[in-house]
GROMACS .gro file of C-alpha atoms in nm:
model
  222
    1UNK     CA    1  -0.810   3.917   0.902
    2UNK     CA    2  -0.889   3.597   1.050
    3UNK     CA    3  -0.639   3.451   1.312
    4UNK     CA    4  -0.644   3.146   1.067
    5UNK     CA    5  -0.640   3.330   0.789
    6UNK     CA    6  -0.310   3.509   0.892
    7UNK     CA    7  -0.159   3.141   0.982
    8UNK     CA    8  -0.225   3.017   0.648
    9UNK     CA    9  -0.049   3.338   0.483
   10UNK     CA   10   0.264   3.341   0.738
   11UNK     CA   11   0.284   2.958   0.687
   12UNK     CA   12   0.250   2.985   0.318
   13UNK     CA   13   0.637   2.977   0.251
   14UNK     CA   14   0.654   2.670   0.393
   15UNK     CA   15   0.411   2.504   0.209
   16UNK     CA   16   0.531   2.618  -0.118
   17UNK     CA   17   0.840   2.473  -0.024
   18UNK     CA   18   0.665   2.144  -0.019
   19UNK     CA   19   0.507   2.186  -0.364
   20UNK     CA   20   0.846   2.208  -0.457
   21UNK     CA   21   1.024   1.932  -0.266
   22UNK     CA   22   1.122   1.641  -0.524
   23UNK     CA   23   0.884   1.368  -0.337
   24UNK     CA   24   0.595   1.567  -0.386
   25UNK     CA   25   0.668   1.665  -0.727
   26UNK     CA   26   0.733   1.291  -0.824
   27UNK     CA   27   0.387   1.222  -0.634
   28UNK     CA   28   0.228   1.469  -0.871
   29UNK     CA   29   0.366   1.355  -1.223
   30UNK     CA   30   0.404   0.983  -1.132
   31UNK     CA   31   0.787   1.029  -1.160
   32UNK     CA   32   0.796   0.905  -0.761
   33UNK     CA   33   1.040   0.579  -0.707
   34UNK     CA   34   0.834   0.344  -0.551
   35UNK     CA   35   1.075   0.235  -0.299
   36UNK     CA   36   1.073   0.603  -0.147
   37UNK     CA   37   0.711   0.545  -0.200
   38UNK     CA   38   0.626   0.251  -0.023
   39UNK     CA   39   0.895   0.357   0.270
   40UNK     CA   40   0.683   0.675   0.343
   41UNK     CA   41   0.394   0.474   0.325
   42UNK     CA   42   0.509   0.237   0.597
   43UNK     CA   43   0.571   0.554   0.776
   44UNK     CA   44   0.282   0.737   0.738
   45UNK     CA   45   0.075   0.399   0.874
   46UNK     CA   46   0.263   0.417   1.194
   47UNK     CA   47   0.201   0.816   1.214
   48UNK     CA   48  -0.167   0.798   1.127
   49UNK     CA   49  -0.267   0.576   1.425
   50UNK     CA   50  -0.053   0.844   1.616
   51UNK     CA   51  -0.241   1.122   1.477
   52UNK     CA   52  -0.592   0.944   1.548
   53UNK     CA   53  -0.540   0.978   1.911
   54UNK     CA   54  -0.395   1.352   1.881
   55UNK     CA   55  -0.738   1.406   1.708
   56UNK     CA   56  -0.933   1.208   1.984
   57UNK     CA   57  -0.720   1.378   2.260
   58UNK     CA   58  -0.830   1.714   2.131
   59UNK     CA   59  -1.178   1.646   2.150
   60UNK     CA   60  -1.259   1.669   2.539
   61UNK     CA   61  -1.139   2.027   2.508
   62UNK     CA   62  -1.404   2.180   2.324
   63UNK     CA   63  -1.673   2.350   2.535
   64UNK     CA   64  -1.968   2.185   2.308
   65UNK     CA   65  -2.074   1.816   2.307
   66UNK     CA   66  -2.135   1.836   1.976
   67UNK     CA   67  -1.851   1.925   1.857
   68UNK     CA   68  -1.683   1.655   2.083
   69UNK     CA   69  -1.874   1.412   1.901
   70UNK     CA   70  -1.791   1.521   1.579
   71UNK     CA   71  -1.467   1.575   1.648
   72UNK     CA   72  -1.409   1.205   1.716
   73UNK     CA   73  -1.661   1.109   1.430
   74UNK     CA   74  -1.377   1.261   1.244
   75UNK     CA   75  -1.079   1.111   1.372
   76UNK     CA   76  -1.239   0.753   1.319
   77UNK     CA   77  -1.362   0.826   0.957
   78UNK     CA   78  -0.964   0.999   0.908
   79UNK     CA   79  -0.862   0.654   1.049
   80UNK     CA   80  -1.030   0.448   0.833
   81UNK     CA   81  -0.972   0.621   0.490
   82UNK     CA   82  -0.624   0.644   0.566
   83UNK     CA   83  -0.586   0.267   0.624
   84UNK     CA   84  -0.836   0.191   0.335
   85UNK     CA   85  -0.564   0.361   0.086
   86UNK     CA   86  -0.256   0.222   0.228
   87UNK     CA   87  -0.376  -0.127   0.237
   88UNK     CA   88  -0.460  -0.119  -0.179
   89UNK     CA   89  -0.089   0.013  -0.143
   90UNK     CA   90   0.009  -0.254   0.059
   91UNK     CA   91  -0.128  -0.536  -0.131
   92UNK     CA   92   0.074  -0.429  -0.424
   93UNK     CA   93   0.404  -0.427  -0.211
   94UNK     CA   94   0.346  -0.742  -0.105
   95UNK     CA   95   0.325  -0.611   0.256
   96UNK     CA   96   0.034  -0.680   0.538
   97UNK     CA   97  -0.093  -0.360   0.778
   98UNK     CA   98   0.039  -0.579   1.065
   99UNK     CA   99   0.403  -0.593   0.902
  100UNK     CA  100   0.404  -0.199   0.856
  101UNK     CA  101   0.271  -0.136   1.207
  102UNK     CA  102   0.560  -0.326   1.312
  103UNK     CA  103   0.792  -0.089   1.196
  104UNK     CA  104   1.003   0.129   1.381
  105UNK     CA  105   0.923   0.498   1.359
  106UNK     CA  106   1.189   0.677   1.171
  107UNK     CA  107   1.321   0.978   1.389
  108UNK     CA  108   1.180   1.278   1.229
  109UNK     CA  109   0.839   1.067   1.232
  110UNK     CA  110   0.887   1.042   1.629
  111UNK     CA  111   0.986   1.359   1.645
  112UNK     CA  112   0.689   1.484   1.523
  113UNK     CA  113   0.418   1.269   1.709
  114UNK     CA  114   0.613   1.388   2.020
  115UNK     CA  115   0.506   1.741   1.907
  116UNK     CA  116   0.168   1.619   1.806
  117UNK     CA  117   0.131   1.463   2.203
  118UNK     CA  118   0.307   1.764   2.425
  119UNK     CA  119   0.004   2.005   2.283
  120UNK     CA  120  -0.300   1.706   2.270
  121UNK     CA  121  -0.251   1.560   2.583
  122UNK     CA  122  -0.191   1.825   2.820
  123UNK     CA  123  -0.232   2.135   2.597
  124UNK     CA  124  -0.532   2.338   2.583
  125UNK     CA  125  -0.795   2.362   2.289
  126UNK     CA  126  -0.611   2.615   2.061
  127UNK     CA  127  -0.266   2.447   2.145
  128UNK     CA  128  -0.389   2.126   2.030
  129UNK     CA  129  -0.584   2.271   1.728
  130UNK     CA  130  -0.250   2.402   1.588
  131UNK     CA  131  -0.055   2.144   1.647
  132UNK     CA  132  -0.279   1.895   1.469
  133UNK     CA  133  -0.437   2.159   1.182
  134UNK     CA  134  -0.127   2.121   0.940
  135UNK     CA  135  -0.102   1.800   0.838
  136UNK     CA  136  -0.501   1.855   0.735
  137UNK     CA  137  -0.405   2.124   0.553
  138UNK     CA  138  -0.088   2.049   0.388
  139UNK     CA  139  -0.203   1.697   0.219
  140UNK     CA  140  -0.561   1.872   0.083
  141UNK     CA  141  -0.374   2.148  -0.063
  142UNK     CA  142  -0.109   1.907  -0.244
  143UNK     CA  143  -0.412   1.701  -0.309
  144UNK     CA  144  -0.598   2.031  -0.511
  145UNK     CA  145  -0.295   2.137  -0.645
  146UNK     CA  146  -0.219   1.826  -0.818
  147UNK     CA  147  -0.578   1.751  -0.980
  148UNK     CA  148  -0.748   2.039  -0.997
  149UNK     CA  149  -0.874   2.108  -1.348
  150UNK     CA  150  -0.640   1.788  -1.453
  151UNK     CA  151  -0.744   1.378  -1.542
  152UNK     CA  152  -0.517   1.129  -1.383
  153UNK     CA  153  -0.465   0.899  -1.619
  154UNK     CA  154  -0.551   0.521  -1.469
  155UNK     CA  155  -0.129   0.456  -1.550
  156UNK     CA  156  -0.068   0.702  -1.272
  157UNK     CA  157   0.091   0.493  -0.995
  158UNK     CA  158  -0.023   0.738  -0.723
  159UNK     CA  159  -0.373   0.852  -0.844
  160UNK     CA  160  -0.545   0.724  -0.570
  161UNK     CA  161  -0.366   0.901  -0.350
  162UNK     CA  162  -0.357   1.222  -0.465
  163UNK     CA  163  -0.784   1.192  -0.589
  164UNK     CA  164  -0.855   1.070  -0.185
  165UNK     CA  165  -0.685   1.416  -0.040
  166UNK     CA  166  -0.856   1.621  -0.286
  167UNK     CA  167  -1.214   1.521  -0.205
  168UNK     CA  168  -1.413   1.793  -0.058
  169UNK     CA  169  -1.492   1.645   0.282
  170UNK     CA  170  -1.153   1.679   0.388
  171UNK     CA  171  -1.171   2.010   0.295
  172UNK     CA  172  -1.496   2.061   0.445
  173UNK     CA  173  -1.333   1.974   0.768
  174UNK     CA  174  -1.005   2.139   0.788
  175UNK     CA  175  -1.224   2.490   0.738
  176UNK     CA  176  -1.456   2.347   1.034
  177UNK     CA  177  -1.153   2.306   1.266
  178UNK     CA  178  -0.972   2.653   1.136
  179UNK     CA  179  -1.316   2.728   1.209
  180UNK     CA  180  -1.292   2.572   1.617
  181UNK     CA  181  -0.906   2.774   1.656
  182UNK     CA  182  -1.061   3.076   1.554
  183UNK     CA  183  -1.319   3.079   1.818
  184UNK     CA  184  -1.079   2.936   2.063
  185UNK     CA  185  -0.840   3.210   2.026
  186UNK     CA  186  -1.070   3.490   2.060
  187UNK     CA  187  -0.984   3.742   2.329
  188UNK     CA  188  -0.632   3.601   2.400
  189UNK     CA  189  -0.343   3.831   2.452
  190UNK     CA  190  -0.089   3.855   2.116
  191UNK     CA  191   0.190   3.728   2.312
  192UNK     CA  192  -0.048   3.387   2.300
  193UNK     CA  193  -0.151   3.425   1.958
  194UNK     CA  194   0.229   3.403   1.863
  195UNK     CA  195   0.278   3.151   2.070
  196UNK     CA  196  -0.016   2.954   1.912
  197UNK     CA  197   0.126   3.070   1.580
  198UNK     CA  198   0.485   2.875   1.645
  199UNK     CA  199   0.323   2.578   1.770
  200UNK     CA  200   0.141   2.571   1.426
  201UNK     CA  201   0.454   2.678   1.220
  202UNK     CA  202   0.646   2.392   1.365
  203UNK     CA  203   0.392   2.126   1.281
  204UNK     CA  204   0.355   2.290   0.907
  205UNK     CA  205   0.772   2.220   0.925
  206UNK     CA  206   0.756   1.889   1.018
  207UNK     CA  207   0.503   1.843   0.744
  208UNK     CA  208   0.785   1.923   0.549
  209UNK     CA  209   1.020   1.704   0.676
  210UNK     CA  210   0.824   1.449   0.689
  211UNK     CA  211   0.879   1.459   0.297
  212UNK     CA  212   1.264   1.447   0.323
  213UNK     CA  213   1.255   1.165   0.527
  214UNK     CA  214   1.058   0.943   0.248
  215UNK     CA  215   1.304   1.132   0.022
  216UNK     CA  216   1.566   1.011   0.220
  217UNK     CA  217   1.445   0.666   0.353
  218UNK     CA  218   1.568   0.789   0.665
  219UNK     CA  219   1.716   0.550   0.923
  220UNK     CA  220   1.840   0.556   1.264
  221UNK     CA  221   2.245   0.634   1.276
  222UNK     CA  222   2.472   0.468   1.367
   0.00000   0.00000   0.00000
């Protein structure tokens, strides 16, 4: 079995927690409030320039200028998709990009670009690879799971958002960089491969809590 492969299966639990967690579920019937809605979306704007240059940090690593390239191709077409979807949000709220970015990042959203920057920064290629691979992961799988074999009706206030993380490209490229930790890990002792395994775990976590805090419209306290 693949060293991703494994990941996926020993990470699974987690992510079927997250199929179950009441924001996703209300993302995939439309049953969502939009307050806890448009919270996590001011959220996610501030973590997705974050995650950009976690993506762009993680480049340099890799042994072949090609994949360099293509690795920052990625982060810049990630970038732009993601802010192309939260500004037709935005417009609806009645809220500008430049308002959102002005936000201050909830903790568990700090917490978890901290995470993101101790393994892309400093880290080495498979370090970075599996801190960064679960947030790909997580949001195509909700994204398949919830429109697979279905037709979002047009009344469906989150449609767009679940039809952009289902298109194929973004699955296309979380395979490619499962792909890029496979090779990277070849060879290393098991001690590393766990190792490389919690850093991954902890991101697929976050992923999770990242949820509860939309749930939650979580705040700073006291």
């Amino acid at each position: 079995m693949k060293f991703s492969e494994q990941l996926k299966k020993n990470a699974d639990p987690i992510l079927q927690a997250q199929f179950q967690h009441p924001f996703v579920k209300g993302l995939g019937n439309g049953s969502l409030p939009l307050e806890k809605f448009r919270y996590y979306m001011i959220q996610d704007s501030l973590y997705i320039v974050e995650y950009a240059r976690a993506m762009a940090w993680v480049a340099p690593l890799m042994p072949e200028v090609k994949n360099i390239i293509s690795m920052l191709e990625a982060a810049k077409q990630s970038f732009q998709i993601e802010f192309m979807l939260k500004e037709q949000y935005f417009e609806k709220f009645g809220i500008s990009m430049e308002d959102a970015l002005k936000t201050e990042l909830a903790p568990v959203c700090k917490a978890y670009v901290a995470h993101l920057f101790r393994y892309t920064r400093t880290g080495t290629l498979s370090e970075g690879m599996a801190a960064i691979l679960p947030c790909g992961w997580v949001y195509i799988e909700i994204g398949q799971k919830f429109t697979q074999g279905k037709k979002i009706p047009d009344s469906h206030p989150y449609k767009s958002w679940l039809e952009t993380y289902a298109v194929p490209e973004f699955r296309e490229m979380v395979n490619w960089w499962f792909d890029l930790l496979d090779t990277a890990v070849k060879g290393q002792p098991d001690s590393e491969l766990r190792r490389i395994q919690d850093i991954f775990i902890k991101s697929c976590r976050y992923e999770w809590m990242f949820w509860e805090m939309g749930w939650n419209k979580e705040s700073w306290q006291p």
